[in-house]
RNA sequence: CGGUUCGUAGCUCAGCUGGUAGAGCACGUGACUCUUAAUCAUGGGGUCGAGGGUUCGAUCCCCUCCGAGCCGACCA
């Protein structure tokens, strides 16, 4: 008896699994399978004259099959790519016993199965480099049918594009959409490129706490968790900034961390609750130096990835060749709105916001209003890389005051494609100023700003011992990857983007006897279950017996079951 | 959180004014020793996202819920 919950194809594959075992073939062998080549190597380097691949051994997943009488073709996909294989019955089975071809290869293997093959290379009449298989080994039987994607002349047929399937079952996405694997290889290359640069400068890669007693370093709603033995709340970090600066206090010249941060905010095309940021802090530097360094980081990443500094993003071509434009926030607002806000007080700024239709609330102070203005009217216009510099003091509580301009701080954000990619400061190292800024944040919080920062007294204590002048920078790895791989959604650069859980269907079913007891004829039990009445409880809930009789008769007719018809009265008796 | 579109076979999708669903691929069986979106013949496969309402009858109309996408709000 097959399992009711399995599809026909799944049942057939499980039967194949059993048959393999009966033939003495372990469908999930334990032993190492030694390969000596990847598919792409062969395709790139094979030469018929040199016969440079006399004996190959490779392993991969069967992606397509073209079965003929006594010889077949299939495609094998390994981590490098796909290669065609050719299996001929009399080569595979030189003796009398043709089981391995006739039964195992033709009948028991399926698309999705993983096998290893040994053989030699030849070129078909159609000119395709192909592995002529002398021997194959079953390495893993797949019992769930894989979506079949076909391709001709570069055009895909039946490609899996449903985002829900792609993100929930990323493993399937990675199997059937090779370009997806490529995006994640590039993501890794970007991180590698940055790490190489930092290490070559002698900066130290470190790890700092993810579970923090105070969620400092950024203004964002945190996730809260609980530590049982300490019996205290802990927060998942929203940033690692304050810990990295403690390490600069401790005497390291430069420290960096590729960090997962967590923010309990909304999700959209550029936001995921957990995301990756690279933060770096370097002693004796300022934000001007850091701008140049940031240019170098971005340029190198692009060169390492593409060999050039121009990248295509959507409809735009972005030029990542330094120097990038630098413009102060005030000038940016002037450039985009024609309004010069320099020297304006809170009331003046609020008037400007209202005039331009920028939403604002009474709890917003000067800095916040400027920020809103920039976010609503300017940010999206900076497609080419642009450093926006000199942010208002109020919204930059960890940043040093500007050396000459009053009311602003030495801070920059790098905008590319209208989105923030990086954020950096000349770090505030005056402990008394820092304490006052924290207290300002506390006052904002009391005024109703739920994004204001917490006060971290231990961080103040560290600054009191003295932190050298330092510049720090954080760069959003997800967004940088999006930009460099031309992906419009953050979900496309995260292997496992956050999703709501799938609802689990209950699989409880009533037994046959329970139906019989009610006087339901045996032949009607299956139709009842098929119509959704998998439990007696569900059946008892029905009120219109006429409809049920109608449904059952309809099912009988449709499926040509040949059961004699039911009257509504008979059905009514079951449910009395 | 609001607006909007969507959810049908393993996959990609049709489905008319409401009458219990079709195709291609995939799968089963048979044929075929260079195929490649293999081909030819033939067959099976569906609680039409879940629940409720209207109706003699709902994949279709109405309501609620679940999940997804897009747009907006929020997220400096």
CSV table of N, CA, C and O in Angstrom, one decimal, chain A residues 241 245 287 391-393 395-402 408-412 423-429 433-434 437:
chain,number,residue,atom,x,y,z
A,241,UNK,N,29.7,48.6,16.4
A,241,UNK,CA,30.5,49.8,16.5
A,241,UNK,C,31.2,50.0,17.9
A,241,UNK,O,32.4,50.2,17.9
A,245,UNK,N,35.3,49.9,18.7
A,245,UNK,CA,36.1,51.1,19.2
A,245,UNK,C,36.7,50.8,20.6
A,245,UNK,O,37.8,51.3,20.8
A,287,UNK,N,37.8,61.2,8.5
A,287,UNK,CA,36.8,60.8,7.5
A,287,UNK,C,37.2,61.1,6.1
A,287,UNK,O,36.8,60.5,5.2
A,391,UNK,N,27.0,65.6,8.4
A,391,UNK,CA,25.6,65.4,8.9
A,391,UNK,C,25.3,66.2,10.1
A,391,UNK,O,26.2,66.5,10.9
A,392,UNK,N,24.0,66.5,10.4
A,392,UNK,CA,23.7,67.2,11.6
A,392,UNK,C,24.1,66.5,12.9
A,392,UNK,O,24.1,65.3,12.9
A,393,UNK,N,24.5,67.2,13.9
A,393,UNK,CA,25.0,66.7,15.1
A,393,UNK,C,24.0,65.8,15.8
A,393,UNK,O,24.3,64.7,16.3
A,395,UNK,N,21.6,63.8,14.8
A,395,UNK,CA,21.4,62.4,14.4
A,395,UNK,C,22.7,61.6,14.3
A,395,UNK,O,22.7,60.5,13.7
A,396,UNK,N,23.8,62.2,14.8
A,396,UNK,CA,25.1,61.6,14.7
A,396,UNK,C,25.8,61.6,16.0
A,396,UNK,O,26.8,62.2,16.2
A,397,UNK,N,25.2,60.9,17.0
A,397,UNK,CA,25.7,61.0,18.4
A,397,UNK,C,27.1,60.3,18.6
A,397,UNK,O,27.6,60.5,19.7
A,398,UNK,N,27.6,59.6,17.7
A,398,UNK,CA,28.9,59.0,17.9
A,398,UNK,C,30.0,59.6,17.1
A,398,UNK,O,31.1,59.1,17.0
A,399,UNK,N,29.7,60.8,16.5
A,399,UNK,CA,30.6,61.4,15.5
A,399,UNK,C,31.2,62.7,16.1
A,399,UNK,O,30.5,63.5,16.8
A,400,UNK,N,32.5,62.9,15.7
A,400,UNK,CA,33.2,64.1,16.1
A,400,UNK,C,32.6,65.3,15.5
A,400,UNK,O,32.2,65.3,14.3
A,401,UNK,N,32.5,66.4,16.2
A,401,UNK,CA,32.1,67.7,15.7
A,401,UNK,C,33.0,68.1,14.5
A,401,UNK,O,34.2,67.8,14.6
A,402,UNK,N,32.5,68.7,13.5
A,402,UNK,CA,33.3,69.2,12.4
A,402,UNK,C,34.4,70.1,12.9
A,402,UNK,O,34.1,71.0,13.7
A,408,UNK,N,27.5,70.7,12.6
A,408,UNK,CA,27.6,69.5,11.8
A,408,UNK,C,28.7,68.6,12.3
A,408,UNK,O,29.6,69.1,13.0
A,409,UNK,N,28.7,67.4,11.9
A,409,UNK,CA,29.7,66.4,12.3
A,409,UNK,C,30.5,65.9,11.1
A,409,UNK,O,30.1,66.1,10.0
A,410,UNK,N,31.7,65.3,11.4
A,410,UNK,CA,32.5,64.8,10.4
A,410,UNK,C,32.0,63.4,10.0
A,410,UNK,O,32.6,62.4,10.5
A,411,UNK,N,31.0,63.3,9.2
A,411,UNK,CA,30.4,62.0,8.9
A,411,UNK,C,30.1,62.0,7.4
A,411,UNK,O,29.8,63.0,6.8
A,412,UNK,N,30.2,60.8,6.8
A,412,UNK,CA,29.8,60.7,5.4
A,412,UNK,C,29.0,59.4,5.2
A,412,UNK,O,29.2,58.4,5.9
A,423,UNK,N,28.6,54.1,5.6
A,423,UNK,CA,28.4,55.1,6.6
A,423,UNK,C,29.7,55.2,7.4
A,423,UNK,O,30.2,54.2,7.9
A,424,UNK,N,30.2,56.4,7.6
A,424,UNK,CA,31.5,56.5,8.3
A,424,UNK,C,31.6,57.8,9.0
A,424,UNK,O,31.0,58.8,8.7
A,425,UNK,N,32.5,57.8,10.0
A,425,UNK,CA,32.7,59.0,10.8
A,425,UNK,C,34.2,59.2,11.1
A,425,UNK,O,35.0,58.3,11.1
A,426,UNK,N,34.5,60.5,11.5
A,426,UNK,CA,35.7,60.7,12.3
A,426,UNK,C,35.1,60.4,13.7
A,426,UNK,O,34.2,61.1,14.2
A,427,UNK,N,35.6,59.4,14.4
A,427,UNK,CA,34.9,58.9,15.6
A,427,UNK,C,35.0,59.9,16.8
A,427,UNK,O,36.1,60.4,17.0
A,428,UNK,N,33.9,60.1,17.4
A,428,UNK,CA,34.0,60.9,18.6
A,428,UNK,C,34.8,60.2,19.7
A,428,UNK,O,34.5,59.1,20.1
A,429,UNK,N,35.9,60.9,20.2
A,429,UNK,CA,36.7,60.2,21.2
A,429,UNK,C,36.8,61.1,22.5
A,429,UNK,O,37.5,60.8,23.4
A,433,UNK,N,32.1,64.9,25.9
A,433,UNK,CA,31.1,65.2,24.8
A,433,UNK,C,30.2,64.0,24.5
A,433,UNK,O,29.0,64.1,24.3
A,434,UNK,N,30.9,62.8,24.5
A,434,UNK,CA,30.1,61.6,24.2
A,434,UNK,C,29.0,61.4,25.2
A,434,UNK,O,27.8,61.1,24.9
A,437,UNK,N,26.2,63.7,24.5
A,437,UNK,CA,25.4,63.3,23.3
A,437,UNK,C,24.5,62.2,23.7
A,437,UNK,O,23.3,62.1,23.2
